[in-house]
Coordinates of C-alpha atoms in Angstrom, one line a residue:
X252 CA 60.6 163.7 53.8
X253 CA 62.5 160.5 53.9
X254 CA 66.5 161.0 54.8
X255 CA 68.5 157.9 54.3
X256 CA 71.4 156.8 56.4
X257 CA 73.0 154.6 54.3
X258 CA 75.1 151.3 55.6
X259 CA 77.7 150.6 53.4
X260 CA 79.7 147.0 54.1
X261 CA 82.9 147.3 52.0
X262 CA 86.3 145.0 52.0
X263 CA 88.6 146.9 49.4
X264 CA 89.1 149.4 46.8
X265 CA 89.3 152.8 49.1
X266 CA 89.1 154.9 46.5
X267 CA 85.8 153.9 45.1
X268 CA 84.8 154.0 48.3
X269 CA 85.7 157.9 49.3
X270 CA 83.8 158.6 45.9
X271 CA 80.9 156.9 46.9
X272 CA 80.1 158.2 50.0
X273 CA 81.1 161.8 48.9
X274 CA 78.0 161.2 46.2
X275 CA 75.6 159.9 48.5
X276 CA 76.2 162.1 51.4
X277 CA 76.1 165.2 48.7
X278 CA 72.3 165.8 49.1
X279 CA 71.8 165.0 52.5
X280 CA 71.3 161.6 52.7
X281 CA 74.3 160.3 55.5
X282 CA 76.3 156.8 55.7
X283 CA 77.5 154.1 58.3
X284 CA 80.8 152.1 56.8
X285 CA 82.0 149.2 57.9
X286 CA 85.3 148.5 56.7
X287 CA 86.6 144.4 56.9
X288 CA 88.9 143.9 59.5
X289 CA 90.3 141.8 57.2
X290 CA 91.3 144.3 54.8
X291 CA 94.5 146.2 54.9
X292 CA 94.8 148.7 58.1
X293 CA 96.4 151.5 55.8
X294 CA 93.3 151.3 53.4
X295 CA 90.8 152.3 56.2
X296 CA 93.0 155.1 57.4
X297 CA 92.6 156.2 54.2
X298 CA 89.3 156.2 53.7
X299 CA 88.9 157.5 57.3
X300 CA 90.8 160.7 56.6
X301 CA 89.2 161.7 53.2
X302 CA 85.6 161.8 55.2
X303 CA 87.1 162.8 58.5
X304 CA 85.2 166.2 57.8
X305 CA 82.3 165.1 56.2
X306 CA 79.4 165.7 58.9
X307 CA 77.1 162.8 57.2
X308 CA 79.7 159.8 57.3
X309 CA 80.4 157.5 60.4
X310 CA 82.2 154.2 61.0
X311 CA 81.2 151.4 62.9
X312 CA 82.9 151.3 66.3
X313 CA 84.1 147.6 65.8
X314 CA 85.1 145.9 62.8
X315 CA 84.8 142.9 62.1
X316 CA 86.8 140.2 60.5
X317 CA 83.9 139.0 57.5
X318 CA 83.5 135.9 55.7
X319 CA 81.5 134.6 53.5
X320 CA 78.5 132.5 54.8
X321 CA 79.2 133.7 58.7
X322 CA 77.5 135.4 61.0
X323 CA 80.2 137.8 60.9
X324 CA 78.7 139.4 58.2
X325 CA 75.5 140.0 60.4
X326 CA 77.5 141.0 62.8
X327 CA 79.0 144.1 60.8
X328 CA 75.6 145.5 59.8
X329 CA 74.6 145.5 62.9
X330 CA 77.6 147.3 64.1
X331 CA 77.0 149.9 61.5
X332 CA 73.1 150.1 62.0
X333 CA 74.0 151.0 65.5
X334 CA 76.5 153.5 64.5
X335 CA 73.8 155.2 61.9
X336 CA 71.0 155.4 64.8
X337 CA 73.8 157.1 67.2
X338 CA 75.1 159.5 64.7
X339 CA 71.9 160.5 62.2
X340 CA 69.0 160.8 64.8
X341 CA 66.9 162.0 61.7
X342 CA 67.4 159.3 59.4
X343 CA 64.0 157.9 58.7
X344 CA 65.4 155.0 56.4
X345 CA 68.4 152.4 57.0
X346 CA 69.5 151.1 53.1
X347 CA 72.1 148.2 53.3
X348 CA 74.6 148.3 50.5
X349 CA 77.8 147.3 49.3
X350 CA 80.9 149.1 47.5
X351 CA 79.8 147.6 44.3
X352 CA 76.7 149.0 44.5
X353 CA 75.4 152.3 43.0
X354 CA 72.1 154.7 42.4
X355 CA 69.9 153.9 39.5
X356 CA 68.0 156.8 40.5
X357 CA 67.7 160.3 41.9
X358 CA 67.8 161.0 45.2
X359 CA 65.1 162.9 44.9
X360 CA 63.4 160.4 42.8
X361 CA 64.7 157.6 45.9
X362 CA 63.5 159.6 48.6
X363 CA 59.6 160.4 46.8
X364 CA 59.8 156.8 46.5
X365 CA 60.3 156.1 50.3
X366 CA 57.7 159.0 51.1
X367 CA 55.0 157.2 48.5
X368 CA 54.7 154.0 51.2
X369 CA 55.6 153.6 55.0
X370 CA 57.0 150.8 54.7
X371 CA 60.0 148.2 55.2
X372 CA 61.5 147.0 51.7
X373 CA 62.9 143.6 51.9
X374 CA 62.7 140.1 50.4
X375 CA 61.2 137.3 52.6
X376 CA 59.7 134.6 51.6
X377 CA 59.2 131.2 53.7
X378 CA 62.1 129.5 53.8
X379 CA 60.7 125.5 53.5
X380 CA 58.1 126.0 51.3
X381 CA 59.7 128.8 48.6
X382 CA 62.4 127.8 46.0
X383 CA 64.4 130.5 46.8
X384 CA 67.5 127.8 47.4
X385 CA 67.5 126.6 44.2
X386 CA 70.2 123.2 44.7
X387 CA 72.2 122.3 47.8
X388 CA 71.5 122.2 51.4
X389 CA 68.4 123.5 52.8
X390 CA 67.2 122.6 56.6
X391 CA 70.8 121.8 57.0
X392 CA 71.6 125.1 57.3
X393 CA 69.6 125.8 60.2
X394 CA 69.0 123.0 62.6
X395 CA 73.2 121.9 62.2
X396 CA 75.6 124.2 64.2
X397 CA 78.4 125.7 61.6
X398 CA 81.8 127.4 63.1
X399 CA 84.1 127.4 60.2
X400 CA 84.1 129.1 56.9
X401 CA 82.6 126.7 54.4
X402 CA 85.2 128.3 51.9
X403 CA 88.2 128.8 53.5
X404 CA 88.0 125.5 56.1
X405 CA 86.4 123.5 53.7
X406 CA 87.2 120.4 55.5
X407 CA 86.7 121.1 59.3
X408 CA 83.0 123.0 57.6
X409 CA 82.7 119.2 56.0
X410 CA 84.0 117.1 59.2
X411 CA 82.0 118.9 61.8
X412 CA 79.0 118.7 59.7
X413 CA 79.2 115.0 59.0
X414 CA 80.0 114.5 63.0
X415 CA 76.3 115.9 63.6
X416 CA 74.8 114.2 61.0
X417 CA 76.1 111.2 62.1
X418 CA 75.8 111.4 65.7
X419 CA 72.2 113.1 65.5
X420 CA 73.0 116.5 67.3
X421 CA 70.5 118.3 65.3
X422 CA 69.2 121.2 66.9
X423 CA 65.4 122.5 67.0
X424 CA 64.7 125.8 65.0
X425 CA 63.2 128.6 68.1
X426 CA 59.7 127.6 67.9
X427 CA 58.2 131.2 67.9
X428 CA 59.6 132.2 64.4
X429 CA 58.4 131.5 61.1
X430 CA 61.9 131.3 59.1
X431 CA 62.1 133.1 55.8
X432 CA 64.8 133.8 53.8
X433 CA 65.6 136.3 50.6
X434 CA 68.6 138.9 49.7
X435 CA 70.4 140.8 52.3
X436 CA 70.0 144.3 49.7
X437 CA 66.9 146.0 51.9
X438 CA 66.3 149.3 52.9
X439 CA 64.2 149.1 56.6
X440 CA 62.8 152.0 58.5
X441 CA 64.4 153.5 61.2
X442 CA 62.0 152.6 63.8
X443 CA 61.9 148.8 62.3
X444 CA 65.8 148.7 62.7
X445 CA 65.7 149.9 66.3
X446 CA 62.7 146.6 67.0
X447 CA 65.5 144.4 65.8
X448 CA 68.0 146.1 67.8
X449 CA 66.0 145.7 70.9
X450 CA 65.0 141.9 69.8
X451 CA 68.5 141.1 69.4
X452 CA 69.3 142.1 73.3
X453 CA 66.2 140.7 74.7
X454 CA 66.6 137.5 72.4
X455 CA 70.0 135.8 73.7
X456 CA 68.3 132.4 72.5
X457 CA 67.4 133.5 69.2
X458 CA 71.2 135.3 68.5
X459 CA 72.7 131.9 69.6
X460 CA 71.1 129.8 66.8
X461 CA 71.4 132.6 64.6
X462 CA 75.7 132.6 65.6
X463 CA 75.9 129.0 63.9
X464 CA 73.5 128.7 60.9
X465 CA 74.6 128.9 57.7
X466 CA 74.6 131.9 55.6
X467 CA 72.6 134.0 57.7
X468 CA 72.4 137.6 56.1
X469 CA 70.1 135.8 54.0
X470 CA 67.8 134.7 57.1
X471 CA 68.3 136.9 59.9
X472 CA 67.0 140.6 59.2
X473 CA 64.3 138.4 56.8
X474 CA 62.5 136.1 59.2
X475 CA 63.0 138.9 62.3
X476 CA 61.1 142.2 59.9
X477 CA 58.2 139.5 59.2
X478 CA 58.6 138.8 63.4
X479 CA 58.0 142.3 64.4
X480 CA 56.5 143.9 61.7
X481 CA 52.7 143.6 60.3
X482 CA 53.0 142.2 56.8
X483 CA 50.8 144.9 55.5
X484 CA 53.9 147.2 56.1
X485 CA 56.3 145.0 54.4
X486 CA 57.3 145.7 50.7
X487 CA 58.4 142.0 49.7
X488 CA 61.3 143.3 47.5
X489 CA 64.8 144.3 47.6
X490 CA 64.7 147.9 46.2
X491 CA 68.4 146.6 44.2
X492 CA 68.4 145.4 41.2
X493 CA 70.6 142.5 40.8
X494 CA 70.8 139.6 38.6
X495 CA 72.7 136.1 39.1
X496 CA 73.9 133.3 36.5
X497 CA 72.8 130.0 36.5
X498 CA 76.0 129.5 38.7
X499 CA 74.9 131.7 41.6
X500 CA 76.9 134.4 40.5
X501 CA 76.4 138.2 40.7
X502 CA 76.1 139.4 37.0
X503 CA 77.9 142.6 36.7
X504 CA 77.1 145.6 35.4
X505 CA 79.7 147.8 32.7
X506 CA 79.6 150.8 31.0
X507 CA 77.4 150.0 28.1
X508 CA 74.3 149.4 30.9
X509 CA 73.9 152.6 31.7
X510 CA 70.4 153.3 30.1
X511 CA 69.4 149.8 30.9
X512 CA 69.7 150.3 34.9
X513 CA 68.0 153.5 34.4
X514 CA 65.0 151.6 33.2
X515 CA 64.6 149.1 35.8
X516 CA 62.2 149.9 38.8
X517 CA 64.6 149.7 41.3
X518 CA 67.0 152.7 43.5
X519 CA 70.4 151.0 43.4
X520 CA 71.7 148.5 41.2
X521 CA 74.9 145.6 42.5
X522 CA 77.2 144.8 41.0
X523 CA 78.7 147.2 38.6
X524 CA 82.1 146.5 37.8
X525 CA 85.1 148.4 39.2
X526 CA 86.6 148.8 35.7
X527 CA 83.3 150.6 34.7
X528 CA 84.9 154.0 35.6
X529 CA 82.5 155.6 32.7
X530 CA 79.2 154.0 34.5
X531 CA 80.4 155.2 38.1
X532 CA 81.1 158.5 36.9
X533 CA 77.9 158.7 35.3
X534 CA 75.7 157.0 37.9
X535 CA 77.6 159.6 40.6
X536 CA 76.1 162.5 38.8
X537 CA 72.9 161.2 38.7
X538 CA 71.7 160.8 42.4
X539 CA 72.8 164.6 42.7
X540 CA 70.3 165.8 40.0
X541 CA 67.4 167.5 40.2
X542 CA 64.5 166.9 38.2
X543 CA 65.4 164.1 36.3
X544 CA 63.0 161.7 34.7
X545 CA 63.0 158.0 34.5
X546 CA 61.1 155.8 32.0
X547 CA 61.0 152.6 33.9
X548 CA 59.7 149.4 32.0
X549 CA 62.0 147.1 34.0
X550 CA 62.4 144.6 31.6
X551 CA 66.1 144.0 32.6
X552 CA 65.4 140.1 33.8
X553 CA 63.9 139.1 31.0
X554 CA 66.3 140.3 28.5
X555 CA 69.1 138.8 30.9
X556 CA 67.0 135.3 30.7
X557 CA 66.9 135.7 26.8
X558 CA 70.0 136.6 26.4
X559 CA 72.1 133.7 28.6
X560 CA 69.3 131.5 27.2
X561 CA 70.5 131.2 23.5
X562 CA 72.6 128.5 22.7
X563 CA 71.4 125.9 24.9
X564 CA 70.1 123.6 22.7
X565 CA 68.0 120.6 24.3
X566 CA 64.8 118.9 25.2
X567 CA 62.5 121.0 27.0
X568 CA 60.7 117.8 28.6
X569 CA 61.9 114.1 28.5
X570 CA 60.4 111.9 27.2
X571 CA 57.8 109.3 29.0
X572 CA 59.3 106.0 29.0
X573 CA 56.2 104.5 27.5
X574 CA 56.7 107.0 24.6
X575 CA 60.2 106.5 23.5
X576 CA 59.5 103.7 20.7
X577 CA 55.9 104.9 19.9
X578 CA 55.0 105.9 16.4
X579 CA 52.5 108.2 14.7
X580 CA 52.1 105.4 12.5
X581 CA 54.3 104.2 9.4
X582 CA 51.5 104.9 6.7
X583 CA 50.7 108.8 8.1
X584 CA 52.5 112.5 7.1
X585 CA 53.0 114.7 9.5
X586 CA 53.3 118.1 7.5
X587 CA 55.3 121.1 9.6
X588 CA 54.9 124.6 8.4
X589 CA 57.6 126.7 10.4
X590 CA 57.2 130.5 10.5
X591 CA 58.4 133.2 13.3
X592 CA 55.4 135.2 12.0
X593 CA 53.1 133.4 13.2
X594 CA 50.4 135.4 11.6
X595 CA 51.5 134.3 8.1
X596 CA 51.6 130.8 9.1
X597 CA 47.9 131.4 9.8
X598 CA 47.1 133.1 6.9
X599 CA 48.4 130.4 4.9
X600 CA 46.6 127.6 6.5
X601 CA 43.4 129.3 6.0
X602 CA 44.1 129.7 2.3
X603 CA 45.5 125.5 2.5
X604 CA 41.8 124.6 4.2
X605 CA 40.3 126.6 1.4
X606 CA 41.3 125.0 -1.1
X607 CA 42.3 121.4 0.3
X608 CA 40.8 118.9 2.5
X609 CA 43.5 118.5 5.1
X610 CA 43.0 119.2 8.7
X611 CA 45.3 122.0 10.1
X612 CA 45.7 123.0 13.5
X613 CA 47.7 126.5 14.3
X614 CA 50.9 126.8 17.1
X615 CA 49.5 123.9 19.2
X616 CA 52.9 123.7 21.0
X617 CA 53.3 128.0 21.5
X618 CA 49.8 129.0 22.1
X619 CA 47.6 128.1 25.7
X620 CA 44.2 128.5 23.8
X621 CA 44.8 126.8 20.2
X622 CA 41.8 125.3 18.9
X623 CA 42.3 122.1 19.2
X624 CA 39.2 119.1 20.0
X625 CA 38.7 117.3 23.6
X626 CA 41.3 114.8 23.8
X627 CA 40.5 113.5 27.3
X628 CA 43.0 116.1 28.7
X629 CA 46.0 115.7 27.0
X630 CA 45.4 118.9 25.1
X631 CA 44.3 121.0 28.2
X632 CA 47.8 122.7 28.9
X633 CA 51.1 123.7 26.6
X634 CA 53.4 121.5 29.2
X635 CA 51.3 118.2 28.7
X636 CA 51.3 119.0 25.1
X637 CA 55.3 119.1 24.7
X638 CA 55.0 116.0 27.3
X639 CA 53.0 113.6 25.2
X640 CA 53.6 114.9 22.2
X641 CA 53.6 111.5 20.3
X642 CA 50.5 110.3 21.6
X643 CA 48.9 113.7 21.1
X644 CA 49.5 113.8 17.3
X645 CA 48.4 110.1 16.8
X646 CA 45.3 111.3 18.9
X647 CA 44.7 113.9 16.4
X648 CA 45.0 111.8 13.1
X649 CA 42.5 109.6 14.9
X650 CA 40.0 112.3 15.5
X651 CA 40.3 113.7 12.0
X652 CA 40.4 110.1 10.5
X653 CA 43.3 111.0 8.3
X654 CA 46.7 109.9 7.6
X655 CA 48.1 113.7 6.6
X656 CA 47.7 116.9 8.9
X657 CA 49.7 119.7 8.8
X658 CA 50.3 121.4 12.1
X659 CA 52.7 125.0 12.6
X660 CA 55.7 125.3 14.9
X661 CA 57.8 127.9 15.9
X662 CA 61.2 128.0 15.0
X663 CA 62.5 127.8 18.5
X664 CA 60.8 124.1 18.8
X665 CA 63.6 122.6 17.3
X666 CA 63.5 119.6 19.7
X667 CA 59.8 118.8 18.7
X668 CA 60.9 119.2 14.7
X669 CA 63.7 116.7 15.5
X670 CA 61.4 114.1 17.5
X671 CA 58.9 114.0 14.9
X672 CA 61.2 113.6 11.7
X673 CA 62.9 110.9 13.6
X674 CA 59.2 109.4 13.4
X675 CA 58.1 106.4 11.4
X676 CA 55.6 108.7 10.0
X677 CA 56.8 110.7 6.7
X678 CA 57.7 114.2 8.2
X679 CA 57.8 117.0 5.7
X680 CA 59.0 120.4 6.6
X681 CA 57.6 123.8 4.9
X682 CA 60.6 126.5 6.4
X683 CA 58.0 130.4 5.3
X684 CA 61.2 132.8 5.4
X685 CA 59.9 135.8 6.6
X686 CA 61.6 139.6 6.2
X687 CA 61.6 141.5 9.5
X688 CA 61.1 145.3 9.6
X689 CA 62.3 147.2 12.7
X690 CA 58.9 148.1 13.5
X691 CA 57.5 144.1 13.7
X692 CA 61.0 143.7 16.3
X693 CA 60.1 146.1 18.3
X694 CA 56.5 144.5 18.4
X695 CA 57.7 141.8 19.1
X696 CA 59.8 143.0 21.9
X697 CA 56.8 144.5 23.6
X698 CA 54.7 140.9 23.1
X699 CA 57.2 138.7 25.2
X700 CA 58.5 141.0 28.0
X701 CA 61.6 142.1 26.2
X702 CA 60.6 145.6 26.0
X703 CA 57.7 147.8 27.6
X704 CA 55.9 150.8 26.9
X705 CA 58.5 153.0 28.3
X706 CA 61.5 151.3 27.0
X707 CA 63.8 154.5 26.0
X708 CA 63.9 154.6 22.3
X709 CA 68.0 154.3 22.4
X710 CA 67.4 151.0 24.6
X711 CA 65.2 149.3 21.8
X712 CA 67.5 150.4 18.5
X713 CA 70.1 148.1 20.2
X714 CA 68.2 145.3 20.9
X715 CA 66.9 144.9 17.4
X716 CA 70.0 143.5 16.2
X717 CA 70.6 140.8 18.8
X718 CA 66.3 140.0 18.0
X719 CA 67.2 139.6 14.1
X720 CA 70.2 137.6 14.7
X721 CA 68.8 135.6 17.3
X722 CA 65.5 134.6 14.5
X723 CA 68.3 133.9 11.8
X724 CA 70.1 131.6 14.4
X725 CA 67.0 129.6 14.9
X726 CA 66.1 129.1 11.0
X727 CA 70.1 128.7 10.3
X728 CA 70.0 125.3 13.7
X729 CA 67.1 124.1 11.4
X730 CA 69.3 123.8 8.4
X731 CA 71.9 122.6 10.1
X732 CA 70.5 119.3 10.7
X733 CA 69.8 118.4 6.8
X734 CA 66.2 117.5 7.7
X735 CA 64.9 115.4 4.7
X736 CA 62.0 117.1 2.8
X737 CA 62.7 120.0 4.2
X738 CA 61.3 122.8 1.9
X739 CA 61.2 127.0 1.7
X740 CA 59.3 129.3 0.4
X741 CA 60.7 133.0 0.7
X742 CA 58.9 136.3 1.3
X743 CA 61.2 138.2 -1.2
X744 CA 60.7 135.2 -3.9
X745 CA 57.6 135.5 -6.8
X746 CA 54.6 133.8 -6.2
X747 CA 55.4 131.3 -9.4
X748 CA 59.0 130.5 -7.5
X749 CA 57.1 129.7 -4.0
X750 CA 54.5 127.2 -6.0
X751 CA 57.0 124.7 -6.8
X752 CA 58.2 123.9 -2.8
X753 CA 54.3 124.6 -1.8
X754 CA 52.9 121.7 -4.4
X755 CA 55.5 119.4 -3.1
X756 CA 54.9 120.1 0.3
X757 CA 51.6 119.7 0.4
X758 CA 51.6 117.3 -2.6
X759 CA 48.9 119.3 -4.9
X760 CA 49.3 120.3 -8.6
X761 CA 51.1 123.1 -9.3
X762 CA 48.4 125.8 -10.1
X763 CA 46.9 124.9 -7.2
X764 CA 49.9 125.9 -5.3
X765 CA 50.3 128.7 -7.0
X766 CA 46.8 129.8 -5.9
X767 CA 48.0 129.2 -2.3
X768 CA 51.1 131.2 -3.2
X769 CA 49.3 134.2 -4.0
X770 CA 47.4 134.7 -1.4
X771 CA 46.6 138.3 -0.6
X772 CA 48.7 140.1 1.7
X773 CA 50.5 136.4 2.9
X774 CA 53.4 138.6 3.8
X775 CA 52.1 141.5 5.5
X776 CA 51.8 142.7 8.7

């Protein structure tokens, strides 16, 4: 059975720190600290005597002064890898963790997990040809020599690099490693540890250029597992969960995340927040607990993307160049029906074809596989669609040979609603207010990745109301702009009341509107 020896890297808060290595060492499982030099003497003395009779904690022999971006902080795992092989000679697994992080799981829910796979679980990915550096320097890192702290010697980090650059001192990458690059949150097997170990003294070469690149506890242990280990037994990875901002900041965790961590398909979770006393407290218990079950749907990165994604109004492509004064032609109307439901939208351009003569084509923009004709290619994918949008519509009038079509959007595609009514082209907007039922939310949820199968129930009830107010925040940006001929027809209004908007939308007599209004089951679900 697996037995983890945990290596904890920790700079402050002592307390927090006693707690969590009394929790994790409860069941077994043991733990390597290294403590930052930097950090005050009195605080590790602390810590030192509240485990100095706990059999399953050890310190690193050395400690080292850490900063951020250095190989110092390589230097500290390894330091407390070394002091976990020397102390737990039956630790199968080595898990690298912080004080902000904590269990998500069971340990004997973590420990089945390690058991299920032999394995190493860590995230590598190539270094040049991933986009795992999103902006900012990339080869720079490696094949320039860095000595000071890019944060707290800003400008001798600056000076010495410029002095390279300019001089040409570049430096060639060892020529026997693949370089890959991903976090530094893995959890390695003891006999994969002890390879790097031995690499590390055999290596002086491969230790020197590792001394001077840039941020290297997101390189080294990376590009030396895919060295010495077959990538069959590599788990590509981190078993934490963590999250980051569009900044490059950590997003941390607080009380109110508890059953949300639960649910993600990962041991530990970094960062939760040292005012989160409730969470810790909770989270504590739970890796000392027996027979607890987990409902993982691990839909934790997409709510985070949904959530930090409202507000941010803007185009989703530019423009072509060649596209920017084009028309759909001054003589043409562009009818837009927008509805979140998209179903309804549907249903009431079925009932429109029925009785009219005007061509109508469903969600080109939202859905891959709308039926829509050849158009030499322009149509073939939802990204060339938004691209050329102009040219696609005047496409379509020509292959219909008509100056109306009516065409549905989503509420979200504000940008495309704004680009058209700036058109030449009379633009007329037909807003179908929907009502929405918990049970179409939570269907919803499950359709784009908010929720899964095994969401817990408690999970879903308070996501609802950030759904519903999110739909009412799109239809409330439409209004906003005072489209002209912007129309509505309303779920909770009568048939006779809706007839009135639909026959000047779609420019019909009124009892033939009203036949579109009454539609059968227009509404339902």
């Amino acid at each position: 059975m697996a037995k983890i020896a945990f290596i904890l890297l920790c700079h402050k808060d002592p307390d927090a720190i006693i707690k969590q290595a009394q929790s994790l060492t409860a069941v077994g499982d043991c733990m390597a600290i290294h403590f930052d030099a930097r950090a005050p003497r009195q605080d590790y003395r602390r810590i030192r005597a509240a485990l100095a009779d706990n059999p399953n904690v050890t310190f690193a022999r050395r400690r080292v002064r850490c900063g951020w971006g250095e190989w110092s902080l390589v230097a500290a795992t390894l330091a407390a890898a070394r002091a976990a092989l020397d102390a737990f000679p039956r630790a199968t697994h080595l898990y690298m963790v912080s004080g902000d992080c904590m269990a998500i799981k069971s340990a004997e829910y973590a420990h089945a997990f390690l058991d299920r796979r032999d394995c190493d679980h860590i995230e590598s990915v190539d270094y040049f040809r991933s986009d795992w550096i999103r902006t900012g320097w990339k080869e720079e890192r490696l094949i320039y020599r860095h000595w000071f702290n890019e944060r707290t010697q800003k400008r001798r980090f600056y000076a010495m690099f410029e002095l390279q650059r300019r001089l040409r001192l570049s430096r060639p990458i060892p020529g026997d490693l693949e370089m890959m690059i991903g976090s530094q949150w893995w959890c390695l097997r003891r006999r994969t540890v002890e390879a790097v170990l031995d690499f590390a003294r055999a290596r002086r070469d491969v230790m020197r250029f590792f001394r001077t690149t840039w941020i290297p506890d997101e390189t080294f242990f990376q590009t030396l597992v895919r060295h010495l280990v077959p990538e069959a037994e590599i788990e590509n990875r981190t078993p934490t969960f963590l999250l980051f901002t569009d900044y490059g900041m950590p997003v941390t965790f607080h009380n109110d995340h508890y059953d949300l961590l639960l649910a993600q398909d990962y041991l530990f979770a970094r960062k939760i927040s040292p005012h989160a006393t409730d969470l810790r407290r909770r989270l504590g218990v739970l890796y000392a607990s027996e027979g607890a079950r987990f409902r993982v749907s691990n839909e934790g990165r997409a709510l985070f993307r949904f959530l930090t994604a409202k507000g941010r109004i803007g185009r989703r492509f530019a423009p072509r160049f060649w596209e920017t004064e084009s028309s759909l032609g001054r003589n043409r109307e562009l009818l837009i029906v927008v509805c979140k439901k998209w179903h309804v939208a549907k249903r009431l351009l079925d009932r429109v074809r029925q009785l009219t003569n005007l061509p109508c084509i469903e969600y080109l923009f939202s859905e891959e596989n709308a039926r829509l004709p050849d158009l030499g290619g322009i149509q073939s994918t939802l990204a060339k669609r938004h691209r050329h949008r102009r040219a696609l519509m005047r496409m379509l009038f020509e292959y219909y040979e008509t100056d109306r079509l009516i065409v549905c959007l989503d509420p979200a595609n504000l940008d495309l609603i704004e680009d058209f009514c700036r058109d030449r082209a009379l633009t007329r907007i037909l807003e179908v207010e929907c009502q929405y039922s918990d049970a179409y939310l939570s269907g919803h949820a499950l359709r784009v990745g908010l929720a899964g199968d095994r969401t817990p129930a408690e999970a879903l009830a308070r996501l609802l109301p950030a759904i519903r107010d999110d739909f009412g925040h799109e239809s409330d940006r439409i209004r906003d702009r005072g489209f002209e001929n912007h129309l509505r027809i309303r779920e909770i209004d009568s048939a006779e009341a809706n007839a009135a908007p639909l026959a000047q939308f779609l420019g019909v007599p009124h009892d033939q509107a009203r036949g579109i209004a009454e539609t059968p089951h227009l509404f339902a679900d």
